[in-house]
PDB file of C-alpha atoms in Angstrom:
ATOM      1  CA  MET A   1      28.580  23.950 -13.311  1.00 52.00           C
ATOM      2  CA  SER A   2      29.887  26.189 -10.515  1.00 62.00           C
ATOM      3  CA  SER A   3      30.826  24.632  -7.228  1.00 78.00           C
ATOM      4  CA  VAL A   4      29.975  27.793  -5.283  1.00 80.00           C
ATOM      5  CA  ILE A   5      26.472  28.873  -4.240  1.00 79.00           C
ATOM      6  CA  MET A   6      25.834  32.536  -3.928  1.00 73.00           C
ATOM      7  CA  THR A   7      23.039  33.636  -1.629  1.00 77.00           C
ATOM      8  CA  GLU A   8      21.826  36.894   0.192  1.00 75.00           C
ATOM      9  CA  ASN A   9      24.051  35.873   3.080  1.00 73.00           C
ATOM     10  CA  GLY A  10      27.186  34.933   1.343  1.00 78.00           C
ATOM     11  CA  ALA A  11      29.047  32.198  -0.691  1.00 81.00           C
ATOM     12  CA  TYR A  12      29.007  28.566   0.073  1.00 82.00           C
ATOM     13  CA  LYS A  13      30.913  25.599  -1.444  1.00 87.00           C
ATOM     14  CA  LYS A  14      28.964  22.744  -2.720  1.00 86.00           C
ATOM     15  CA  PRO A  15      29.685  19.064  -1.323  1.00 88.00           C
ATOM     16  CA  SER A  16      31.742  16.946  -3.637  1.00 87.00           C
ATOM     17  CA  GLY A  17      30.111  14.435  -5.763  1.00 88.00           C
ATOM     18  CA  LEU A  18      31.449  11.655  -3.510  1.00 92.00           C
ATOM     19  CA  THR A  19      29.952  13.338  -0.319  1.00 91.00           C
ATOM     20  CA  THR A  20      26.606  13.754  -1.998  1.00 92.00           C
ATOM     21  CA  THR A  21      26.619  10.090  -3.128  1.00 93.00           C
ATOM     22  CA  VAL A  22      27.483   8.949   0.413  1.00 94.00           C
ATOM     23  CA  ALA A  23      24.721  11.209   1.739  1.00 94.00           C
ATOM     24  CA  VAL A  24      22.008   9.921  -0.642  1.00 95.00           C
ATOM     25  CA  LEU A  25      23.120   6.249   0.053  1.00 94.00           C
ATOM     26  CA  ALA A  26      22.939   6.999   3.895  1.00 95.00           C
ATOM     27  CA  GLY A  27      19.566   8.469   3.530  1.00 94.00           C
ATOM     28  CA  ALA A  28      18.295   5.651   1.550  1.00 94.00           C
ATOM     29  CA  ALA A  29      19.689   3.154   4.150  1.00 95.00           C
ATOM     30  CA  ALA A  30      18.154   4.956   7.040  1.00 93.00           C
ATOM     31  CA  SER A  31      14.836   4.909   5.255  1.00 92.00           C
ATOM     32  CA  GLY A  32      15.196   1.242   4.635  1.00 91.00           C
ATOM     33  CA  VAL A  33      15.971   0.453   8.253  1.00 91.00           C
ATOM     34  CA  LEU A  34      12.740   2.215   9.523  1.00 88.00           C
ATOM     35  CA  THR A  35      10.620   0.629   6.896  1.00 89.00           C
ATOM     36  CA  GLN A  36      12.034  -2.916   7.700  1.00 87.00           C
ATOM     37  CA  SER A  37      11.565  -2.256  11.347  1.00 86.00           C
ATOM     38  CA  TYR A  38       7.910  -1.581  10.789  1.00 84.00           C
ATOM     39  CA  GLN A  39       7.574  -4.620   8.564  1.00 82.00           C
ATOM     40  CA  SER A  40       9.602  -7.007  11.014  1.00 83.00           C
ATOM     41  CA  PHE A  41       7.646  -5.947  14.138  1.00 81.00           C
ATOM     42  CA  ALA A  42       4.417  -4.084  13.768  1.00 83.00           C
ATOM     43  CA  GLN A  43       3.109  -5.929  10.701  1.00 83.00           C
ATOM     44  CA  PRO A  44       3.575  -9.487  11.970  1.00 87.00           C
ATOM     45  CA  ASN A  45       1.768  -8.509  15.189  1.00 89.00           C
ATOM     46  CA  ILE A  46      -1.256  -7.062  13.369  1.00 89.00           C
ATOM     47  CA  LEU A  47      -1.345 -10.156  11.083  1.00 89.00           C
ATOM     48  CA  LYS A  48      -1.161 -12.602  14.162  1.00 92.00           C
ATOM     49  CA  ASN A  49      -4.097 -10.710  15.764  1.00 91.00           C
ATOM     50  CA  MET A  50      -6.186 -10.593  12.565  1.00 93.00           C
ATOM     51  CA  GLN A  51      -5.678 -14.401  12.099  1.00 93.00           C
ATOM     52  CA  SER A  52      -6.568 -15.174  15.850  1.00 93.00           C
ATOM     53  CA  ALA A  53      -9.685 -13.069  15.593  1.00 92.00           C
ATOM     54  CA  SER A  54     -10.711 -14.924  12.345  1.00 94.00           C
ATOM     55  CA  GLN A  55      -9.927 -18.426  13.552  1.00 94.00           C
ATOM     56  CA  SER A  56     -11.853 -17.978  16.814  1.00 95.00           C
ATOM     57  CA  ILE A  57     -15.227 -17.716  14.790  1.00 95.00           C
ATOM     58  CA  ASP A  58     -17.061 -21.005  14.424  1.00 94.00           C
ATOM     59  CA  LYS A  59     -16.085 -22.300  10.804  1.00 94.00           C
ATOM     60  CA  GLY A  60     -19.733 -23.361  10.018  1.00 95.00           C
ATOM     61  CA  LEU A  61     -20.965 -20.059  11.093  1.00 95.00           C
ATOM     62  CA  LEU A  62     -18.356 -18.138   9.031  1.00 96.00           C
ATOM     63  CA  TYR A  63     -18.673 -20.205   5.976  1.00 96.00           C
ATOM     64  CA  LYS A  64     -22.675 -19.585   6.133  1.00 96.00           C
ATOM     65  CA  GLY A  65     -22.295 -16.001   6.865  1.00 97.00           C
ATOM     66  CA  ILE A  66     -19.696 -15.546   3.825  1.00 96.00           C
ATOM     67  CA  GLU A  67     -22.179 -17.313   1.497  1.00 96.00           C
ATOM     68  CA  ASP A  68     -25.235 -15.363   2.583  1.00 97.00           C
ATOM     69  CA  ALA A  69     -23.416 -12.014   2.462  1.00 97.00           C
ATOM     70  CA  PHE A  70     -21.954 -12.687  -1.065  1.00 97.00           C
ATOM     71  CA  ASN A  71     -25.359 -13.923  -2.296  1.00 96.00           C
ATOM     72  CA  SER A  72     -27.037 -10.844  -1.131  1.00 96.00           C
ATOM     73  CA  GLN A  73     -25.195  -8.662  -3.535  1.00 95.00           C
ATOM     74  CA  LYS A  74     -26.796  -9.148  -7.021  1.00 95.00           C
ATOM     75  CA  VAL A  75     -24.273  -6.768  -8.573  1.00 95.00           C
ATOM     76  CA  LEU A  76     -21.378  -9.246  -7.752  1.00 96.00           C
ATOM     77  CA  LYS A  77     -23.178 -12.161  -9.383  1.00 92.00           C
ATOM     78  CA  ASP A  78     -24.100 -10.098 -12.505  1.00 95.00           C
ATOM     79  CA  LYS A  79     -20.488  -8.904 -12.842  1.00 95.00           C
ATOM     80  CA  GLY A  80     -18.991 -12.481 -12.422  1.00 96.00           C
ATOM     81  CA  VAL A  81     -17.299 -11.874  -9.075  1.00 97.00           C
ATOM     82  CA  LYS A  82     -16.188 -15.177  -7.423  1.00 96.00           C
ATOM     83  CA  ILE A  83     -14.678 -16.216  -4.172  1.00 96.00           C
ATOM     84  CA  ILE A  84     -11.821 -18.677  -4.315  1.00 96.00           C
ATOM     85  CA  ASP A  85     -11.163 -20.484  -1.145  1.00 96.00           C
ATOM     86  CA  LEU A  86      -7.511 -21.893  -1.126  1.00 95.00           C
ATOM     87  CA  ALA A  87      -8.511 -24.001   1.885  1.00 93.00           C
ATOM     88  CA  GLN A  88     -10.808 -25.955  -0.425  1.00 91.00           C
ATOM     89  CA  GLU A  89      -8.616 -26.424  -3.386  1.00 89.00           C
ATOM     90  CA  ALA A  90      -7.426 -29.827  -4.320  1.00 80.00           C
ATOM     91  CA  GLU A  91      -3.823 -30.592  -3.745  1.00 77.00           C
ATOM     92  CA  GLY A  92      -1.704 -30.533  -6.782  1.00 73.00           C
ATOM     93  CA  ALA A  93       0.618 -28.618  -8.980  1.00 79.00           C
ATOM     94  CA  VAL A  94       0.232 -24.820  -8.256  1.00 87.00           C
ATOM     95  CA  LYS A  95      -0.042 -23.979 -11.866  1.00 87.00           C
ATOM     96  CA  ASN A  96      -3.136 -26.020 -12.185  1.00 87.00           C
ATOM     97  CA  LEU A  97      -5.034 -24.386  -9.418  1.00 92.00           C
ATOM     98  CA  GLU A  98      -7.751 -21.763 -10.055  1.00 92.00           C
ATOM     99  CA  SER A  99      -6.302 -19.460  -7.516  1.00 93.00           C
ATOM    100  CA  TYR A 100      -2.931 -19.438  -9.212  1.00 94.00           C
ATOM    101  CA  LYS A 101      -4.593 -18.767 -12.595  1.00 94.00           C
ATOM    102  CA  ALA A 102      -6.558 -15.967 -11.187  1.00 95.00           C
ATOM    103  CA  ILE A 103      -3.355 -14.386  -9.827  1.00 95.00           C
ATOM    104  CA  LYS A 104      -1.451 -14.880 -12.986  1.00 94.00           C
ATOM    105  CA  ASN A 105      -4.134 -13.452 -15.194  1.00 94.00           C
ATOM    106  CA  ALA A 106      -4.232 -10.311 -12.967  1.00 94.00           C
ATOM    107  CA  LEU A 107      -0.790  -9.482 -13.848  1.00 93.00           C
ATOM    108  CA  PRO A 108       0.261  -6.989 -16.663  1.00 90.00           C
ATOM    109  CA  LYS A 109       0.468  -8.790 -20.029  1.00 90.00           C
ATOM    110  CA  PHE A 110       4.102  -8.042 -20.458  1.00 90.00           C
ATOM    111  CA  LEU A 111       4.877  -9.896 -17.196  1.00 90.00           C
ATOM    112  CA  ARG A 112       2.326 -12.615 -17.267  1.00 90.00           C
ATOM    113  CA  GLU A 113       4.156 -15.232 -19.283  1.00 87.00           C
ATOM    114  CA  THR A 114       7.788 -14.573 -17.954  1.00 93.00           C
ATOM    115  CA  ALA A 115       9.807 -16.239 -15.227  1.00 93.00           C
ATOM    116  CA  VAL A 116       9.413 -13.161 -13.190  1.00 93.00           C
ATOM    117  CA  GLY A 117       5.762 -13.163 -13.601  1.00 92.00           C
ATOM    118  CA  ASP A 118       5.577 -16.779 -12.738  1.00 92.00           C
ATOM    119  CA  PHE A 119       7.762 -16.218  -9.582  1.00 94.00           C
ATOM    120  CA  TYR A 120       5.651 -13.272  -8.487  1.00 92.00           C
ATOM    121  CA  ALA A 121       2.334 -15.300  -9.010  1.00 93.00           C
ATOM    122  CA  LYS A 122       3.606 -18.225  -6.937  1.00 93.00           C
ATOM    123  CA  SER A 123       4.765 -15.840  -4.156  1.00 94.00           C
ATOM    124  CA  LEU A 124       1.530 -14.228  -3.895  1.00 94.00           C
ATOM    125  CA  HIS A 125      -0.301 -17.640  -3.968  1.00 94.00           C
ATOM    126  CA  SER A 126       1.876 -18.787  -1.105  1.00 93.00           C
ATOM    127  CA  LEU A 127       0.831 -15.590   0.902  1.00 93.00           C
ATOM    128  CA  PHE A 128      -2.875 -16.367   0.322  1.00 95.00           C
ATOM    129  CA  LYS A 129      -2.346 -20.028   0.913  1.00 94.00           C
ATOM    130  CA  SER A 130      -0.800 -19.516   4.369  1.00 93.00           C
ATOM    131  CA  GLY A 131      -3.534 -17.003   5.388  1.00 94.00           C
ATOM    132  CA  SER A 132      -1.030 -14.163   5.411  1.00 93.00           C
ATOM    133  CA  ASN A 133      -3.224 -12.145   3.095  1.00 93.00           C
ATOM    134  CA  ALA A 134      -6.512 -11.939   1.424  1.00 94.00           C
ATOM    135  CA  ALA A 135      -7.329  -9.799  -1.633  1.00 95.00           C
ATOM    136  CA  TYR A 136      -9.857  -8.907  -4.385  1.00 97.00           C
ATOM    137  CA  LEU A 137      -8.246  -8.965  -7.691  1.00 96.00           C
ATOM    138  CA  PHE A 138      -9.716  -6.367 -10.032  1.00 93.00           C
ATOM    139  CA  LYS A 139      -8.857  -7.846 -13.262  1.00 93.00           C
ATOM    140  CA  THR A 140     -10.052 -11.356 -12.741  1.00 96.00           C
ATOM    141  CA  LYS A 141     -12.886 -10.274 -10.246  1.00 96.00           C
ATOM    142  CA  SER A 142     -11.749 -12.826  -7.803  1.00 97.00           C
ATOM    143  CA  ILE A 143     -11.736 -12.835  -3.982  1.00 97.00           C
ATOM    144  CA  LEU A 144      -8.705 -14.973  -2.914  1.00 97.00           C
ATOM    145  CA  VAL A 145      -8.628 -16.285   0.760  1.00 96.00           C
ATOM    146  CA  ASN A 146      -7.945 -19.152   2.956  1.00 96.00           C
ATOM    147  CA  VAL A 147     -11.226 -19.201   4.822  1.00 96.00           C
ATOM    148  CA  GLU A 148      -9.766 -21.666   7.501  1.00 95.00           C
ATOM    149  CA  LYS A 149      -7.064 -19.141   8.361  1.00 95.00           C
ATOM    150  CA  LEU A 150      -8.343 -15.691   7.509  1.00 95.00           C
ATOM    151  CA  GLY A 151     -11.931 -16.075   6.590  1.00 95.00           C
ATOM    152  CA  ALA A 152     -13.229 -13.133   8.577  1.00 95.00           C
ATOM    153  CA  ALA A 153     -11.270 -10.958   5.952  1.00 96.00           C
ATOM    154  CA  VAL A 154     -13.685 -11.911   3.229  1.00 96.00           C
ATOM    155  CA  PHE A 155     -16.254  -9.432   4.290  1.00 97.00           C
ATOM    156  CA  HIS A 156     -13.753  -6.624   3.754  1.00 96.00           C
ATOM    157  CA  GLU A 157     -12.775  -8.145   0.311  1.00 97.00           C
ATOM    158  CA  ILE A 158     -16.507  -8.314  -0.649  1.00 97.00           C
ATOM    159  CA  GLY A 159     -16.507  -4.542   0.267  1.00 97.00           C
ATOM    160  CA  HIS A 160     -13.655  -4.036  -2.384  1.00 97.00           C
ATOM    161  CA  SER A 161     -15.709  -5.920  -4.949  1.00 97.00           C
ATOM    162  CA  ILE A 162     -18.711  -3.805  -4.417  1.00 97.00           C
ATOM    163  CA  ASN A 163     -16.650  -0.665  -4.607  1.00 97.00           C
ATOM    164  CA  HIS A 164     -15.103  -1.967  -7.910  1.00 97.00           C
ATOM    165  CA  ASN A 165     -18.456  -3.234  -9.581  1.00 97.00           C
ATOM    166  CA  GLY A 166     -21.074  -1.058  -7.937  1.00 94.00           C
ATOM    167  CA  SER A 167     -19.667   2.458  -7.665  1.00 95.00           C
ATOM    168  CA  LYS A 168     -17.941   4.469 -10.531  1.00 96.00           C
ATOM    169  CA  PHE A 169     -16.390   6.846  -7.715  1.00 97.00           C
ATOM    170  CA  TRP A 170     -14.943   4.061  -5.617  1.00 96.00           C
ATOM    171  CA  LYS A 171     -13.840   2.220  -8.796  1.00 96.00           C
ATOM    172  CA  ALA A 172     -11.829   5.367  -9.725  1.00 96.00           C
ATOM    173  CA  MET A 173     -10.437   5.444  -6.353  1.00 95.00           C
ATOM    174  CA  GLN A 174      -9.163   1.950  -6.851  1.00 95.00           C
ATOM    175  CA  CYS A 175      -7.673   2.851 -10.137  1.00 94.00           C
ATOM    176  CA  LEU A 176      -5.694   5.626  -8.356  1.00 94.00           C
ATOM    177  CA  ARG A 177      -3.985   2.843  -6.302  1.00 93.00           C
ATOM    178  CA  ALA A 178      -0.836   2.387  -8.539  1.00 92.00           C
ATOM    179  CA  PRO A 179      -0.513   5.879  -9.348  1.00 95.00           C
ATOM    180  CA  SER A 180      -0.510   7.013  -5.803  1.00 95.00           C
ATOM    181  CA  VAL A 181       2.251   4.564  -4.974  1.00 94.00           C
ATOM    182  CA  VAL A 182       4.274   5.846  -7.914  1.00 95.00           C
ATOM    183  CA  LEU A 183       3.615   9.446  -6.923  1.00 95.00           C
ATOM    184  CA  SER A 184       4.742   8.699  -3.274  1.00 96.00           C
ATOM    185  CA  SER A 185       7.961   7.212  -4.552  1.00 95.00           C
ATOM    186  CA  LEU A 186       8.673  10.135  -6.825  1.00 96.00           C
ATOM    187  CA  PHE A 187       8.100  12.640  -3.860  1.00 96.00           C
ATOM    188  CA  THR A 188      10.618  10.399  -1.759  1.00 96.00           C
ATOM    189  CA  LEU A 189      13.195  10.229  -4.370  1.00 95.00           C
ATOM    190  CA  THR A 190      13.015  13.956  -5.123  1.00 96.00           C
ATOM    191  CA  ALA A 191      13.429  14.838  -1.461  1.00 96.00           C
ATOM    192  CA  LEU A 192      16.399  12.388  -1.318  1.00 95.00           C
ATOM    193  CA  LEU A 193      18.191  13.682  -4.276  1.00 93.00           C
ATOM    194  CA  LYS A 194      17.532  17.414  -3.872  1.00 92.00           C
ATOM    195  CA  ARG A 195      19.717  19.536  -1.885  1.00 90.00           C
ATOM    196  CA  LYS A 196      17.951  21.579   0.812  1.00 90.00           C
ATOM    197  CA  LYS A 197      18.105  25.414  -0.107  1.00 87.00           C
ATOM    198  CA  LEU A 198      20.327  27.613   2.092  1.00 83.00           C
ATOM    199  CA  ASP A 199      18.962  30.655   3.790  1.00 82.00           C
ATOM    200  CA  GLY A 200      18.588  33.389   1.390  1.00 79.00           C
ATOM    201  CA  GLU A 201      19.029  31.001  -1.677  1.00 81.00           C
ATOM    202  CA  GLU A 202      16.360  31.361  -4.241  1.00 81.00           C
ATOM    203  CA  PRO A 203      15.144  28.780  -6.817  1.00 83.00           C
ATOM    204  CA  GLN A 204      16.610  29.296 -10.353  1.00 84.00           C
ATOM    205  CA  SER A 205      13.656  27.864 -12.448  1.00 88.00           C
ATOM    206  CA  LYS A 206      10.151  26.622 -12.400  1.00 91.00           C
ATOM    207  CA  PHE A 207      11.484  23.016 -11.994  1.00 93.00           C
ATOM    208  CA  ASP A 208      13.968  23.998  -9.210  1.00 90.00           C
ATOM    209  CA  LYS A 209      10.948  25.782  -7.594  1.00 93.00           C
ATOM    210  CA  ALA A 210       8.786  22.653  -7.852  1.00 94.00           C
ATOM    211  CA  THR A 211      11.278  20.259  -6.560  1.00 94.00           C
ATOM    212  CA  THR A 212      12.111  22.681  -3.731  1.00 93.00           C
ATOM    213  CA  PHE A 213       8.445  22.718  -2.732  1.00 95.00           C
ATOM    214  CA  VAL A 214       8.455  18.874  -2.717  1.00 96.00           C
ATOM    215  CA  LYS A 215      11.787  18.810  -0.510  1.00 95.00           C
ATOM    216  CA  ASN A 216      10.235  20.992   1.900  1.00 95.00           C
ATOM    217  CA  ASN A 217       7.136  19.391   2.200  1.00 96.00           C
ATOM    218  CA  VAL A 218       7.717  15.700   1.453  1.00 96.00           C
ATOM    219  CA  GLY A 219       6.043  14.227   4.616  1.00 96.00           C
ATOM    220  CA  LYS A 220       2.768  15.913   3.830  1.00 96.00           C
ATOM    221  CA  LEU A 221       2.860  15.114   0.180  1.00 97.00           C
ATOM    222  CA  VAL A 222       3.608  11.404   0.727  1.00 97.00           C
ATOM    223  CA  THR A 223       0.735  11.171   3.245  1.00 96.00           C
ATOM    224  CA  LEU A 224      -1.626  12.982   0.857  1.00 96.00           C
ATOM    225  CA  SER A 225      -0.635  10.495  -1.763  1.00 96.00           C
ATOM    226  CA  PHE A 226      -2.068   7.796   0.260  1.00 96.00           C
ATOM    227  CA  VAL A 227      -5.381   9.303   0.705  1.00 96.00           C
ATOM    228  CA  PRO A 228      -7.159   7.578  -2.065  1.00 96.00           C
ATOM    229  CA  ILE A 229      -5.821   4.125  -1.026  1.00 95.00           C
ATOM    230  CA  VAL A 230      -6.789   4.619   2.809  1.00 95.00           C
ATOM    231  CA  ALA A 231     -10.249   6.174   1.730  1.00 96.00           C
ATOM    232  CA  GLU A 232     -11.125   3.251  -0.491  1.00 97.00           C
ATOM    233  CA  GLU A 233      -9.945   0.616   2.215  1.00 96.00           C
ATOM    234  CA  LEU A 234     -12.088   2.176   4.693  1.00 96.00           C
ATOM    235  CA  LYS A 235     -15.090   2.280   2.470  1.00 97.00           C
ATOM    236  CA  ALA A 236     -14.533  -1.443   1.791  1.00 96.00           C
ATOM    237  CA  THR A 237     -14.331  -2.011   5.551  1.00 96.00           C
ATOM    238  CA  GLN A 238     -17.653  -0.039   6.119  1.00 96.00           C
ATOM    239  CA  ARG A 239     -19.321  -2.176   3.422  1.00 97.00           C
ATOM    240  CA  GLY A 240     -17.835  -5.280   4.893  1.00 96.00           C
ATOM    241  CA  ASN A 241     -18.891  -4.543   8.406  1.00 97.00           C
ATOM    242  CA  ARG A 242     -22.368  -3.798   7.237  1.00 97.00           C
ATOM    243  CA  LEU A 243     -22.624  -7.352   5.697  1.00 97.00           C
ATOM    244  CA  ALA A 244     -20.996  -9.088   8.632  1.00 97.00           C
ATOM    245  CA  LYS A 245     -23.444  -7.354  11.114  1.00 97.00           C
ATOM    246  CA  GLN A 246     -26.338  -8.460   8.862  1.00 97.00           C
ATOM    247  CA  PHE A 247     -25.305 -12.171   8.369  1.00 97.00           C
ATOM    248  CA  LEU A 248     -23.234 -13.025  11.471  1.00 96.00           C
ATOM    249  CA  SER A 249     -23.897 -13.452  15.076  1.00 96.00           C
ATOM    250  CA  PRO A 250     -23.149 -10.337  17.400  1.00 96.00           C
ATOM    251  CA  ASP A 251     -20.080 -12.214  18.765  1.00 96.00           C
ATOM    252  CA  ALA A 252     -18.783 -13.082  15.302  1.00 96.00           C
ATOM    253  CA  PHE A 253     -19.591  -9.690  14.055  1.00 96.00           C
ATOM    254  CA  ALA A 254     -17.375  -8.106  16.862  1.00 96.00           C
ATOM    255  CA  LYS A 255     -14.425 -10.345  15.699  1.00 95.00           C
ATOM    256  CA  VAL A 256     -14.915  -9.331  12.123  1.00 96.00           C
ATOM    257  CA  LYS A 257     -14.856  -5.586  13.118  1.00 95.00           C
ATOM    258  CA  LYS A 258     -11.648  -6.279  15.193  1.00 93.00           C
ATOM    259  CA  LEU A 259      -9.990  -7.854  12.172  1.00 94.00           C
ATOM    260  CA  ASN A 260     -11.012  -4.939   9.891  1.00 93.00           C
ATOM    261  CA  ARG A 261      -9.930  -2.280  12.587  1.00 93.00           C
ATOM    262  CA  LEU A 262      -6.619  -3.988  12.584  1.00 92.00           C
ATOM    263  CA  GLY A 263      -6.458  -3.902   8.716  1.00 91.00           C
ATOM    264  CA  ALA A 264      -7.227  -0.273   8.715  1.00 92.00           C
ATOM    265  CA  ILE A 265      -4.506   0.403  11.233  1.00 91.00           C
ATOM    266  CA  SER A 266      -2.042  -1.362   8.926  1.00 90.00           C
ATOM    267  CA  TYR A 267      -2.858   0.723   6.004  1.00 91.00           C
ATOM    268  CA  ILE A 268      -2.809   4.031   7.896  1.00 93.00           C
ATOM    269  CA  GLY A 269       0.408   2.957   9.667  1.00 91.00           C
ATOM    270  CA  ALA A 270       1.903   2.144   6.267  1.00 91.00           C
ATOM    271  CA  ALA A 271       0.992   5.593   5.028  1.00 93.00           C
ATOM    272  CA  LEU A 272       2.517   7.241   7.992  1.00 93.00           C
ATOM    273  CA  ILE A 273       5.663   5.073   8.111  1.00 94.00           C
ATOM    274  CA  THR A 274       6.354   5.827   4.366  1.00 94.00           C
ATOM    275  CA  ALA A 275       6.061   9.535   4.944  1.00 95.00           C
ATOM    276  CA  GLY A 276       8.304   9.272   8.117  1.00 95.00           C
ATOM    277  CA  THR A 277      10.904   7.397   5.912  1.00 95.00           C
ATOM    278  CA  ALA A 278      10.762   9.918   3.280  1.00 95.00           C
ATOM    279  CA  VAL A 279      11.463  12.795   5.957  1.00 96.00           C
ATOM    280  CA  LEU A 280      14.103  10.751   7.502  1.00 95.00           C
ATOM    281  CA  ALA A 281      15.919   9.912   4.302  1.00 95.00           C
ATOM    282  CA  SER A 282      15.877  13.730   3.335  1.00 95.00           C
ATOM    283  CA  LYS A 283      17.287  14.832   6.779  1.00 95.00           C
ATOM    284  CA  VAL A 284      19.957  12.343   6.862  1.00 95.00           C
ATOM    285  CA  ARG A 285      21.062  13.217   3.267  1.00 94.00           C
ATOM    286  CA  ASP A 286      21.128  16.948   4.225  1.00 93.00           C
ATOM    287  CA  SER A 287      23.115  16.336   7.440  1.00 92.00           C
ATOM    288  CA  ILE A 288      25.987  14.713   5.572  1.00 94.00           C
ATOM    289  CA  ALA A 289      25.979  16.902   2.339  1.00 90.00           C
ATOM    290  CA  THR A 290      25.950  20.410   3.835  1.00 87.00           C
ATOM    291  CA  PRO A 291      27.428  23.075   1.823  1.00 87.00           C
ATOM    292  CA  LYS A 292      30.243  24.893   3.582  1.00 86.00           C
ATOM    293  CA  LYS A 293      30.222  28.734   4.126  1.00 81.00           C
ATOM    294  CA  LEU A 294      33.046  30.489   2.421  1.00 79.00           C
ATOM    295  CA  ILE A 295      32.382  34.178   2.468  1.00 64.00           C
ATOM    296  CA  ASP A 296      29.936  36.167   4.708  1.00 62.00           C
ATOM    297  CA  LYS A 297      28.049  39.042   2.785  1.00 59.00           C
ATOM    298  CA  ASP A 298      28.543  42.497   4.358  1.00 52.00           C
TER     299      ASP A 298
END
């Protein structure tokens, strides 16, 4: 493979393999720093405010509202959806708990009975138990939450369960969740590994043309890849807010809306940060591994 790039404007020497490797590693590191900064500062603050909003609601009122909202949705009962409150589970070995089994059975089969799967399930269980997260698990049709610590999030999760069991369209959007994340990662990796075309340099093949397009538009493409995720999250929030308004007091409903608003901000923020890290990684890589001009074209 030639180490010289010929363009309409002259000849350029390609960066060495070592320089390119350093550039790629530096781009990945810069991306990691930005991601870690968001996860270390923004996300904990959002979670703290979500927990505060939830825990300020009278527990008796909240439990009654959750029960009434869930029971109002016949489709959920018909489909076997259940709410598992980790705050009400008996103490004992994690492996014997219904919540742990729901998480474990939601994992892919190839991972389910492995040490890695066990570690992953225990880690997720710890998050739910601590009130750091709540979720609707599609495969086991289970809403997992610690109502004492993050109970107001149940309305949003009921929204997810309605999307999954009551709408073919929104169920399809949920199925796009994993592919969207994979696609976002592929866009980011392509932009990180791909060298930016020089002025006057044309793509040499269809693959080169496609990867150049990704390189030049990675921020937009990563953002677009998150659209199915964010759209489904917002639909779950809309459904959850509607139920909360119907079955909670105005004051409690306002707190649920605040929690759901913060949740929406976290997903939109994650999409924008992911797009930003992809652009940053690409630019850092290009700033280090820049072809050197050899000859000007007359």
